[in-house]
Structure formats: structure tokens, C-alpha cells
Coordinates of C-alpha atoms (C1' of nucleotides) in Angstrom, one line a residue:
Chain C
M1 CA 108.9 162.0 236.9
A2 CA 107.8 161.7 233.0
L3 CA 108.6 158.0 231.9
K4 CA 109.6 159.5 228.5
P5 CA 110.7 162.5 227.5
L6 CA 108.0 163.4 225.0
G7 CA 109.5 163.9 221.8
L8 CA 109.0 167.9 222.1
G9 CA 111.4 169.6 219.7
L10 CA 113.9 170.6 222.5
A11 CA 115.8 167.6 221.3
S12 CA 118.1 168.3 224.6
R13 CA 121.6 167.0 224.3
R14 CA 121.1 163.7 222.8
V15 CA 124.3 161.9 222.2
L16 CA 125.4 160.8 219.2
S17 CA 124.7 157.3 219.8
D18 CA 121.0 158.4 220.5
V19 CA 121.2 159.9 217.0
V20 CA 122.2 156.7 215.3
T21 CA 119.9 154.3 217.0
D22 CA 116.7 156.5 216.3
D23 CA 118.0 156.6 212.5
L24 CA 118.6 152.8 212.6
R25 CA 114.9 152.0 214.5
D26 CA 113.6 154.4 211.8
A27 CA 115.4 153.0 208.8
I28 CA 114.7 149.2 210.0
I29 CA 111.0 149.9 210.9
S30 CA 110.1 151.6 207.6
H31 CA 112.0 148.9 205.6
D32 CA 114.7 151.0 204.1
L33 CA 116.5 148.2 205.4
E34 CA 114.8 144.9 204.6
P35 CA 114.8 142.2 206.9
G36 CA 117.7 139.8 207.0
R37 CA 120.2 142.5 205.7
R38 CA 123.9 142.5 206.8
I39 CA 124.5 145.4 208.7
A40 CA 128.4 146.4 208.6
E41 CA 130.0 148.6 211.6
D42 CA 132.4 150.1 209.1
E43 CA 130.1 150.8 206.4
L44 CA 127.3 152.3 208.5
A45 CA 129.6 154.3 210.3
L46 CA 130.9 155.8 206.9
Q47 CA 127.9 156.1 205.7
M48 CA 126.6 158.3 208.7
G49 CA 129.7 160.0 209.4
V50 CA 130.4 158.8 212.9
S51 CA 133.0 156.5 213.9
R52 CA 132.3 152.9 215.0
G53 CA 131.9 153.4 219.0
P54 CA 128.3 155.0 218.5
I55 CA 127.6 152.2 215.7
R56 CA 128.2 149.5 218.0
E57 CA 126.1 150.9 221.0
A58 CA 123.5 151.6 218.6
L59 CA 123.1 148.0 217.6
M60 CA 123.6 146.4 220.9
R61 CA 120.4 148.5 221.9
L62 CA 118.6 147.5 218.7
D63 CA 119.9 144.1 219.2
R64 CA 118.1 144.2 223.0
E65 CA 114.8 145.6 221.0
G66 CA 114.9 142.8 219.1
L67 CA 115.0 144.9 215.8
V68 CA 118.5 143.3 214.9
T69 CA 120.1 140.1 215.6
I70 CA 123.6 140.2 216.6
E71 CA 126.4 137.1 216.4
R72 CA 129.5 136.9 218.0
H73 CA 132.5 137.6 215.4
K74 CA 129.6 137.5 212.8
G75 CA 127.9 141.0 213.2
A76 CA 124.6 141.9 213.0
R77 CA 121.5 141.8 210.7
V78 CA 117.9 143.1 210.6
A79 CA 115.9 140.9 212.2
S80 CA 113.2 139.0 210.7
W81 CA 109.5 137.3 211.8
D82 CA 107.9 134.6 211.3
D83 CA 104.5 133.4 212.7
T84 CA 106.5 131.9 215.6
D85 CA 107.6 135.3 216.5
I86 CA 103.8 136.9 216.3
Q87 CA 102.6 134.3 218.9
E88 CA 105.5 135.5 221.1
I89 CA 105.0 138.6 220.9
Y90 CA 101.2 139.0 221.0
S91 CA 101.3 136.4 224.1
M92 CA 103.7 138.7 225.9
R93 CA 101.7 141.7 224.9
S94 CA 98.6 140.2 226.5
A95 CA 100.5 139.7 229.6
L96 CA 101.7 142.7 229.9
E97 CA 98.6 144.8 229.2
V98 CA 96.9 143.1 231.6
L99 CA 99.1 143.7 234.1
A100 CA 99.4 147.7 233.0
I101 CA 95.7 148.2 233.2
E102 CA 95.3 146.8 236.4
W103 CA 98.1 148.9 237.8
A104 CA 96.7 151.8 235.6
C105 CA 93.6 151.4 237.7
K106 CA 95.3 151.7 240.9
N107 CA 97.9 154.6 239.8
A108 CA 96.5 156.6 236.8
T109 CA 96.3 160.3 237.7
A110 CA 94.2 162.6 236.1
S111 CA 96.8 164.1 233.5
D112 CA 97.2 160.2 232.5
L113 CA 93.9 159.7 231.5
K114 CA 94.1 163.0 229.7
A115 CA 96.9 162.0 227.8
M116 CA 95.1 159.1 226.7
E117 CA 91.9 160.8 225.7
E118 CA 94.2 163.4 223.9
I119 CA 95.1 160.5 221.5
L120 CA 91.4 159.6 220.8
N121 CA 90.7 163.2 220.2
V122 CA 93.4 163.4 217.5
Y123 CA 92.0 160.3 216.1
S124 CA 88.3 161.7 216.1
K125 CA 89.3 164.7 214.3
L126 CA 91.2 162.8 211.0
S127 CA 89.3 162.8 208.2
E128 CA 88.1 159.4 206.7
K129 CA 91.0 159.8 204.2
Q130 CA 93.8 160.2 207.0
R131 CA 93.0 157.2 208.5
T132 CA 95.1 155.0 206.7
P133 CA 96.4 152.1 208.6
R134 CA 99.5 153.3 209.0
E135 CA 98.6 156.3 210.3
V136 CA 96.0 154.3 212.8
S137 CA 98.2 152.0 214.0
R138 CA 100.6 154.6 215.3
L139 CA 98.2 156.1 216.9
D140 CA 97.3 152.8 218.2
L141 CA 100.9 152.2 219.8
E142 CA 100.6 155.6 221.2
F143 CA 97.7 155.0 223.0
H144 CA 98.9 152.1 224.4
T145 CA 102.0 153.5 225.5
A146 CA 100.0 156.3 227.2
L147 CA 98.3 153.3 228.9
F148 CA 101.6 151.7 230.2
A149 CA 102.5 155.2 231.2
A150 CA 99.7 155.3 233.6
A151 CA 100.4 152.1 235.0
H152 CA 103.4 154.0 236.6
H153 CA 105.4 150.9 236.7
E154 CA 109.1 151.3 235.2
R155 CA 109.9 147.9 234.6
L156 CA 106.8 147.2 232.7
F157 CA 107.0 150.2 231.0
K158 CA 110.4 149.5 229.6
T159 CA 109.4 146.0 228.6
W160 CA 106.4 147.4 226.5
E161 CA 109.3 149.7 224.6
V162 CA 110.9 146.7 223.6
L163 CA 107.5 145.1 222.4
R164 CA 106.4 148.1 220.9
S165 CA 109.6 148.1 218.6
Q166 CA 108.9 144.8 217.5
I167 CA 105.2 145.1 216.8
H168 CA 105.8 148.4 215.0
A169 CA 108.1 146.7 212.8
F170 CA 106.1 143.9 211.6
L171 CA 103.0 145.8 211.5
V172 CA 104.9 148.2 208.8
Y173 CA 105.9 144.5 206.8
T174 CA 102.0 143.2 207.1
W175 CA 100.8 146.5 205.6
S176 CA 103.5 146.0 202.9
Q177 CA 101.9 142.9 202.0
D178 CA 98.3 143.8 202.1
G179 CA 97.1 147.3 201.9
K180 CA 93.3 146.7 203.3
I181 CA 93.5 145.5 206.5
N182 CA 91.0 148.1 207.6
K183 CA 87.7 147.2 206.4
V184 CA 86.4 146.1 210.0
F185 CA 89.6 147.8 211.8
L186 CA 89.4 151.0 211.6
P187 CA 85.7 152.2 212.3
Q188 CA 86.0 150.2 215.7
W189 CA 88.9 151.7 216.7
G190 CA 87.8 154.8 218.3
P191 CA 85.0 153.3 220.4
D192 CA 87.0 150.5 221.4
H193 CA 89.4 152.6 222.9
K194 CA 87.2 154.8 224.8
V195 CA 86.3 152.0 226.8
F196 CA 90.0 151.7 228.1
V197 CA 90.0 155.2 229.7
E198 CA 86.4 154.9 231.4
V199 CA 87.1 151.4 232.9
I200 CA 90.5 152.9 234.3
R201 CA 88.4 156.0 235.3
N202 CA 86.1 153.7 237.1
K203 CA 89.0 151.7 238.6
Q204 CA 86.8 148.5 236.8
V205 CA 89.9 146.3 237.2
E206 CA 88.2 142.7 236.3
K207 CA 86.1 144.7 233.6
A208 CA 89.2 146.2 232.4
K209 CA 91.2 143.1 232.1
E210 CA 88.8 141.2 230.0
T211 CA 88.3 144.2 227.8
V212 CA 92.1 144.6 227.2
L213 CA 92.4 140.8 226.7
G214 CA 89.7 140.6 224.0
H215 CA 91.4 143.7 222.4
V216 CA 94.8 142.0 222.3
E217 CA 92.9 138.7 221.2
R218 CA 91.5 140.6 218.4
G219 CA 94.6 142.5 217.5
L220 CA 96.6 139.1 217.3
A221 CA 93.9 137.7 215.0
R222 CA 93.9 140.5 212.5
V223 CA 97.6 140.4 212.3
A224 CA 97.9 136.7 212.1
T225 CA 95.7 136.6 209.4
H226 CA 97.2 138.9 207.1
F227 CA 100.9 138.2 208.1
V228 CA 102.5 136.5 204.9
E229 CA 104.8 134.7 206.4
E230 CA 108.4 135.3 205.0
P231 CA 111.3 132.6 205.0
K232 CA 113.0 133.4 207.8
P233 CA 117.3 133.5 207.2
K234 CA 117.9 132.7 210.7
K235 CA 121.1 130.4 210.4
R236 CA 120.8 130.2 206.2
V237 CA 124.1 130.2 204.6
A238 CA 124.4 133.2 202.6
K239 CA 125.2 132.7 199.3
R240 CA 126.3 135.3 196.7
Chain N
M1 CA 138.6 145.2 247.3
A2 CA 136.8 142.4 246.0
L3 CA 137.0 142.8 242.2
K4 CA 139.4 139.7 241.3
P5 CA 141.8 140.5 238.5
L6 CA 140.6 138.3 236.0
G7 CA 142.5 134.8 235.2
L8 CA 144.8 134.5 232.7
G9 CA 143.2 134.4 229.1
L10 CA 143.1 131.0 228.8
A11 CA 139.3 132.7 228.2
S12 CA 137.9 129.8 226.1
R13 CA 135.4 130.9 223.7
R14 CA 134.2 134.1 225.8
V15 CA 134.8 137.5 224.8
L16 CA 135.9 140.3 227.1
S17 CA 133.0 141.8 227.6
D18 CA 131.4 138.7 228.7
V19 CA 133.9 138.0 231.5
V20 CA 134.0 141.7 232.8
T21 CA 129.9 141.3 232.7
D22 CA 130.3 138.7 234.2
D23 CA 132.5 139.3 236.9
L24 CA 130.8 142.5 237.6
R25 CA 127.8 141.4 237.9
D26 CA 128.8 138.7 240.7
A27 CA 130.6 141.6 242.7
I28 CA 127.5 143.2 242.7
I29 CA 125.1 140.4 243.5
S30 CA 127.4 139.3 246.3
H31 CA 127.4 143.4 247.5
D32 CA 131.1 143.3 247.1
L33 CA 130.1 146.5 245.2
E34 CA 127.3 148.1 247.5
P35 CA 124.2 149.9 246.4
G36 CA 124.7 153.4 244.8
R37 CA 128.4 153.2 244.8
R38 CA 130.1 155.0 242.1
I39 CA 131.7 153.2 239.0
A40 CA 134.0 154.9 236.8
E41 CA 135.0 153.6 233.9
D42 CA 138.9 154.4 234.2
E43 CA 139.1 152.9 237.3
L44 CA 137.7 149.8 236.4
A45 CA 139.2 149.3 233.4
L46 CA 142.7 149.6 235.2
Q47 CA 141.5 147.6 237.8
M48 CA 140.6 144.6 235.6
G49 CA 143.3 145.2 233.3
V50 CA 141.5 146.0 230.4
S51 CA 140.5 149.1 228.2
R52 CA 137.5 151.1 228.5
G53 CA 135.8 149.7 225.4
P54 CA 134.4 146.3 227.1
I55 CA 133.8 148.1 230.2
R56 CA 131.7 150.4 228.4
E57 CA 129.9 147.4 226.8
A58 CA 129.5 145.4 230.2
L59 CA 128.1 148.4 232.0
M60 CA 125.1 149.1 229.3
R61 CA 124.5 145.4 229.3
L62 CA 124.4 145.5 233.3
D63 CA 122.2 148.6 233.0
R64 CA 119.7 146.7 230.8
E65 CA 119.7 143.8 233.5
G66 CA 118.6 146.6 235.9
L67 CA 121.7 146.0 238.1
V68 CA 123.5 149.2 237.0
T69 CA 122.3 153.1 236.3
I70 CA 123.8 154.9 233.8
E71 CA 123.1 158.6 233.4
R72 CA 124.4 160.5 230.8
H73 CA 127.6 161.9 231.1
K74 CA 127.4 161.1 234.9
G75 CA 128.1 157.5 234.5
A76 CA 127.5 154.3 236.5
R77 CA 126.3 153.4 239.8
V78 CA 125.1 150.2 241.9
A79 CA 121.6 150.3 241.5
S80 CA 119.6 150.2 244.6
W81 CA 116.6 148.7 246.0
D82 CA 113.2 150.0 247.7
D83 CA 109.8 148.5 248.1
T84 CA 108.4 150.3 245.2
D85 CA 111.4 148.2 243.3
I86 CA 109.6 145.0 244.9
Q87 CA 106.3 145.3 244.3
E88 CA 107.6 146.1 240.5
I89 CA 109.4 143.0 240.2
Y90 CA 107.1 140.6 241.8
S91 CA 104.1 141.7 239.9
M92 CA 106.2 141.1 236.5
R93 CA 107.3 137.9 238.0
S94 CA 103.3 136.9 238.6
A95 CA 102.4 137.9 235.0
L96 CA 105.5 136.3 233.7
E97 CA 105.5 132.9 235.1
V98 CA 102.0 132.4 234.5
L99 CA 102.6 133.0 230.8
A100 CA 105.2 130.6 231.5
I101 CA 103.7 127.4 232.7
E102 CA 101.1 128.0 230.2
W103 CA 103.4 127.8 227.3
A104 CA 105.4 125.2 229.5
C105 CA 102.1 122.6 229.6
K106 CA 102.1 123.2 225.9
N107 CA 105.7 123.1 224.6
A108 CA 107.6 121.2 227.3
T109 CA 109.8 118.0 226.3
A110 CA 110.5 115.3 228.1
S111 CA 114.0 116.7 228.5
D112 CA 112.6 119.6 230.0
L113 CA 110.9 117.9 233.1
K114 CA 113.9 116.0 233.2
A115 CA 116.1 119.2 233.8
M116 CA 113.5 120.7 236.5
E117 CA 113.5 117.5 238.4
E118 CA 117.0 117.3 238.4
I119 CA 117.1 120.2 240.4
L120 CA 114.6 118.9 242.7
N121 CA 117.0 116.0 242.6
V122 CA 120.1 117.8 243.7
Y123 CA 117.9 119.7 246.3
S124 CA 116.7 116.3 248.1
K125 CA 120.3 115.2 248.4
L126 CA 121.4 118.3 250.2
S127 CA 121.7 117.8 254.3
E128 CA 120.1 119.8 256.5
K129 CA 123.0 121.8 256.8
Q130 CA 123.5 122.6 253.6
R131 CA 120.3 123.8 252.9
T132 CA 121.3 127.3 253.7
P133 CA 119.3 130.3 252.2
R134 CA 121.8 131.2 250.1
E135 CA 122.2 128.0 248.3
V136 CA 118.4 127.1 248.4
S137 CA 117.6 130.4 246.8
R138 CA 120.3 129.6 244.0
L139 CA 118.4 126.3 243.4
D140 CA 115.0 128.0 243.5
L141 CA 116.0 130.8 240.4
E142 CA 117.7 128.1 238.7
F143 CA 114.7 125.7 239.0
H144 CA 112.4 128.9 237.6
T145 CA 114.6 129.6 234.7
A146 CA 114.2 125.8 233.8
L147 CA 110.7 126.7 234.1
F148 CA 110.9 129.4 232.0
A149 CA 113.4 127.4 229.4
A150 CA 110.7 124.8 229.4
A151 CA 108.3 127.1 228.2
H152 CA 110.2 127.9 224.9
H153 CA 109.3 131.2 224.1
E154 CA 112.3 133.3 223.8
R155 CA 111.1 136.6 224.5
L156 CA 109.7 135.5 227.6
F157 CA 112.9 133.9 228.4
K158 CA 115.2 137.0 227.7
T159 CA 112.5 139.4 229.9
W160 CA 112.8 136.7 233.0
E161 CA 116.7 136.7 232.7
V162 CA 116.5 140.5 233.4
L163 CA 114.3 139.6 236.1
R164 CA 116.1 137.0 237.7
S165 CA 119.2 139.5 238.0
Q166 CA 117.3 141.7 239.9
I167 CA 115.7 138.9 242.2
H168 CA 119.0 137.6 242.9
A169 CA 120.6 140.9 243.7
F170 CA 118.0 142.0 246.4
L171 CA 117.4 138.6 247.9
V172 CA 121.3 138.7 248.7
Y173 CA 120.6 141.8 250.4
T174 CA 117.7 140.7 252.0
W175 CA 119.6 137.7 253.8
S176 CA 122.5 140.2 254.7
Q177 CA 119.6 141.9 256.7
D178 CA 118.1 138.8 258.4
G179 CA 119.9 135.4 258.5
K180 CA 116.7 133.3 259.5
I181 CA 114.1 133.8 256.8
N182 CA 113.8 130.4 256.7
K183 CA 112.2 129.0 259.2
V184 CA 108.9 128.3 257.2
F185 CA 110.4 128.6 253.8
L186 CA 113.1 125.9 253.4
P187 CA 110.9 122.8 254.7
Q188 CA 108.5 123.6 252.4
W189 CA 110.4 124.2 249.2
G190 CA 110.7 120.3 247.7
P191 CA 107.3 119.6 247.9
D192 CA 106.3 123.0 246.6
H193 CA 108.2 122.8 243.5
K194 CA 107.2 118.9 242.8
V195 CA 103.6 120.2 242.2
F196 CA 105.0 122.2 239.3
V197 CA 106.7 119.3 237.4
E198 CA 103.3 117.4 237.7
V199 CA 100.8 120.1 236.6
I200 CA 103.1 120.7 233.6
R201 CA 103.5 116.9 232.6
N202 CA 99.7 116.6 232.8
K203 CA 98.9 119.9 231.0
Q204 CA 96.8 120.9 233.7
V205 CA 96.8 124.5 232.4
E206 CA 94.3 126.1 234.9
K207 CA 95.6 124.3 238.1
A208 CA 99.3 125.4 236.8
K209 CA 98.8 129.1 236.7
E210 CA 97.0 128.9 240.2
T211 CA 100.0 127.0 241.6
V212 CA 102.5 129.3 240.1
L213 CA 100.1 132.4 241.2
G214 CA 100.0 131.3 244.8
H215 CA 103.9 130.5 244.7
V216 CA 104.8 133.7 243.6
E217 CA 102.4 135.6 246.1
R218 CA 104.2 133.8 248.8
G219 CA 107.3 134.6 247.6
L220 CA 106.7 138.1 247.6
A221 CA 104.9 138.1 251.2
R222 CA 108.5 136.6 252.3
V223 CA 110.4 139.0 250.9
A224 CA 108.7 141.8 251.8
T225 CA 108.2 141.5 255.6
H226 CA 112.1 140.6 255.7
F227 CA 113.4 143.5 253.4
V228 CA 114.7 146.4 255.4
E229 CA 114.1 149.5 253.5
E230 CA 117.4 151.2 252.2
P231 CA 117.3 155.0 251.2
K232 CA 117.5 154.9 247.6
P233 CA 119.4 158.2 246.2
K234 CA 117.3 157.6 243.3
K235 CA 117.1 160.3 240.6
R236 CA 116.9 164.0 241.5
V237 CA 115.3 166.1 239.3
A238 CA 117.3 167.8 236.6
K239 CA 117.9 171.0 237.3
R240 CA 119.0 173.7 234.6
Chain W
dA1 C1' 136.1 113.2 197.4
dA2 C1' 138.3 114.9 202.5
dA3 C1' 141.6 117.1 204.9
dC4 C1' 144.5 120.7 205.3
dT5 C1' 146.1 125.5 204.9
dG6 C1' 146.4 130.1 203.8
dT7 C1' 143.6 133.9 202.4
dT8 C1' 140.0 137.7 203.1
dG9 C1' 136.9 140.3 205.1
dT10 C1' 134.7 141.0 209.3
dT11 C1' 134.5 141.8 214.3
dT12 C1' 136.7 142.6 218.6
dG13 C1' 140.1 144.5 221.5
dT14 C1' 143.8 148.3 222.6
dA15 C1' 145.6 152.6 222.8
dA16 C1' 146.1 157.4 223.0
dA17 C1' 144.2 161.5 222.3
dC18 C1' 140.5 165.3 222.2
dA19 C1' 135.3 167.1 223.0
dA20 C1' 131.6 167.9 225.6
dC21 C1' 129.9 167.8 230.1
dA22 C1' 128.9 168.0 234.9
dA23 C1' 130.1 169.2 239.7
dT24 C1' 132.6 171.4 242.3
dA25 C1' 135.6 175.4 243.8
dG26 C1' 136.8 179.8 243.9
dA27 C1' 136.1 184.7 242.6
dC28 C1' 133.8 188.5 241.9
dC29 C1' 130.3 191.6 243.4
dA30 C1' 126.5 193.0 246.2
Chain B
dT1 C1' 126.8 186.9 254.2
dG2 C1' 124.9 185.6 250.3
dG3 C1' 124.2 184.8 245.7
dT4 C1' 125.7 184.4 240.8
dC5 C1' 129.4 183.8 237.4
dT6 C1' 133.1 181.9 236.0
dA7 C1' 137.4 178.4 236.1
dT8 C1' 139.1 174.1 237.2
dT9 C1' 138.9 169.7 237.3
dG10 C1' 137.2 164.8 236.4
dT11 C1' 134.5 161.7 234.1
dT12 C1' 132.1 160.3 229.9
dG13 C1' 131.7 160.7 225.1
dT14 C1' 133.7 160.1 220.7
dT15 C1' 137.2 159.6 217.2
dT16 C1' 141.6 157.7 215.1
dA17 C1' 144.5 153.7 214.0
dC18 C1' 146.1 149.6 214.8
dA19 C1' 146.5 144.8 216.4
dA20 C1' 144.2 140.6 217.4
dA21 C1' 140.6 136.8 216.8
dC22 C1' 138.0 134.7 214.2
dA23 C1' 134.5 132.9 210.2
dA24 C1' 133.8 132.1 205.5
dC25 C1' 135.9 130.9 201.5
dA26 C1' 139.3 128.7 197.9
dG27 C1' 142.6 126.3 196.5
dT28 C1' 145.9 122.6 197.3
dT29 C1' 147.5 118.9 199.0
dT30 C1' 146.3 113.9 199.8

DNA sequence: AAACTGTTGTTTGTAAACAACAATAGACCA
DNA sequence: TGGTCTATTGTTGTTTACAAACAACAGTTT
């Protein structure tokens, strides 16, 4: 059974709270709602033309995803990031990806490998100009999602989905601070990921683990040096 | 029916959905609600004397915790476990505990260590008779929770909490199948865990990782051999 | 100033309805 | 008999409106 109902248009009977969740997530990831911003249920409900029920549900889900922060009787805010968060996220990511590639070596099917290669294929067909940091990062997250799917490990996949949202969110923030992250990163992306598919196909578990560890560590280094710290209003008093 | 009507609203600072969540979690973990059992919102709301709102919220949280399975328009069921789940849970646990003890070596404070030792202390004061599988397992989960707390890694801790609920749930199930799991396990528990505190205090990262890995693997072996498979009414393919 | 008190705006919870949907049971036809 | 189709039924999803609990703020009193 497919872990994720791949977004192929069929849009199957989505429920209102799903729509709200996705819209809100996009708004947060794209920074239409800036970090720290207050989200009032009534206001959002009015704005989206739905009642409070689905809004509450969406906010709770995004809280679980780490994109918003809910405090009792105080409501929800868009989450914000500092370097502690980066450290946490990438250390989790290392641990999870190592486990993922381990399981993928055992469980990956032909179609799993094909899905991963398909993403590499899409990348290779992009023109130089299309290889924007944003687009490549989107493909990057998609590739790693395919890797996690190949592990066939339900709980691992769900945990990754949470992490992915957070990575996605602060990556966009990082780009907005520094548009030219990509000098060394982008040309390397394709070859770097081809290795993943190969070691999985050949079931070279140890080499796979090393590969993925190095990969994530380089990712962290890249992000950390470019991440511009943002004052985190965790417990700040709101000034009017 | 074992669902206690909730105590009067003296209630303190907790909010209704918290109470419902905790009551339901207890009922599931203690198997007052057997795996696979259907949970209807209306029915539960009536039983607990609250409206559907807090019930829905509680069910969503328990779904996230993995104790309940919600399907759209079909409602919630108490989760059930098979050996695949055990494999998933323990592989996750290994990865997470290694990361946890790594961070604990860096970040543990004196009071963190003290908290862990306090639990060992409680254990050592238990009489032979009090060392039931159930009680020791409760202390075990508490100890490991203290370990995760000592890591000072927010996301890691939250992920552990999810896993803990699941471990707790099927451990109770395992005990109910076999009351004498403890012949080799129980006497070893105390000394086994003292090592944890020491390696963390001395910041012996590598040794710490080995220790925790072995520990979890033995835990898996113990559970796996005693786990009696239960028919799982998993997901049926959606027919249209 | 510090402590008290009420106001305000928000979240949280309740209630009663309706709408959308899934499962089931009959009805119908072959 | 066997199968498809359509009601029926029950549950979840959603809305509306209101009441209660609570945090933050401002003004008042001491």
C-alpha cells in the first residue's frame, strides 16, 4: 500500500480540514505568514470562509508538524527558528536517514528505486537556469521522501514528514536571507544522489550509511553557515 | 465498562480535552478497550459526560500517538499490534536512544543525572515481591524518559513520547499473554541501568552508544520471543 | 509604587442542528 | 441464485451561536 497518496490531481475527497491545513502550511513555508505571527482562529476562519472546527484541527496538526506553536488559552503563532532548532533538526535527520537507508537496503522494491531515479531524471533535464536553489531544494526533499518511502517503515516515514515540513520552512527562510547558497551545492547535487540509488540497489548497507551521514552533515554545514539568526520570540512580551 | 466517569470538575489547570486524552490513553494501555475496538464519538461523549469537541481532539492526539487509528468518515479504532510493528518500534527506539545518549553526554546537568538515579533508587527499594513485570516496566519507561529529558533535545523528546505510548501499550498486552517474562530480565535491571548514568556522567560517548544499543536489542529480543501474534484487522484496500 | 479590580479580547467548551459520506439491507432485475 | 442498484441508517464532518475560562491590560485604590 502506498504510503503517500501522491498528489496526482484526483484530489480525492479531501475534507475541509485537509484543505485548510495545506493552505496554511503553504502560507507558512512561503513566508506569507512570517515567523512569530499570531494566528487567531476567528480571524482565519472568516478569511478562509470556514468555521472554527476545521481551523482548530489544522492548527493542531501544524503544531504537531512544528510549523506553529500552540499555547493553552493563548492561541497559535507561526513557529520561528534559531540555530538550536537547526542543530536539533539535523541531528534527528541524520539518525532517521541512516535508519531509513538501512531499511531501504532490505526492503526497497524495483519501483521504489525507479521512483528515486525518476526524480534524478527530472533534475538532469532542468536547464542551468531552472536550477534555482528553491527548485533544487524541492527536488531534494522529494528525493529524500522517496528514500524514506523505500524503507517501508511506517513510523519512520511519519516522523520524516514532520521533519520535512520544518526543513522546508526554514530553508525558504535561509534563501530569503542569502540568494547565492548554491555555488558549490548545485553542481554536485545530481552525482551525489546517484550514489544513493546504487548503494541501495547493491544492498551495501555500511557504505550506504556512510554516504547518507556525510550527505546530511554537508547539508547541515551548508545551512548553518548561511543561516542568519533570527530573534526568537519564544517567550517575548508582545508590544503593541 | 471500565471508562470511569470523570471526577468532578475540580480539574485544576487541565483542560477538558487533556482529561479525556489521559483517560482514554489509560483505558487503551490497560486494555479496558481491546485492540480493534470501534470508538464512536457520540457514545464516548455520552459516557464521559462531555461534548464531541474534546473527544475529537483527544482522538486526534491519540491517533498521532499511534494508540488509535482514525480513518476518514469511518471513525476511530483502538490500534492493534503485530510483529511488524514491534520491529518498527524497536528499530526507531534504537536510533532515537543512541541519539539521546549522545546528546545527554553533552548536555546532561547534575539534576538530570540525579533524576535518573532517583528512579534507580526507587527500584532498589522495592521488595522482591513488588518487582512485578508491570511495575518494573513502568520504572523502565520512566528511566528512559529521564534519559531523553537529559538530552535536552525538544524534537527528540516529543518523538520519544509517541514511541513510549506505543511501547507501553503492547508491553501490557505481552504481559497479559505471558506472566513470567521476568526470570532473567528483572534481576538484571538495576545494574544494567546504573551503567547508563555512569557513562553519561563521564561523557564516554562511544561506550554510551554501545551500551544503549545492546540494551535496546536485548529488550527487543525479550519482547519478540514472548509476543503472541494477534490478528490485525489492518487496512483493507479501498474499493470504489 | 504595589496590589486589587474590572474590562477586553481571546481561546475553550457546549449544544443543536444539518451535510457528506460509508456500510448495510432490501428491492429489483436477470 | 446471483448480482447490481438504490434506499436506509448510522457516523463523521461542519456550521452556527452562545457560554465559560482565561490572560493581558489599564485604571483605580491603597
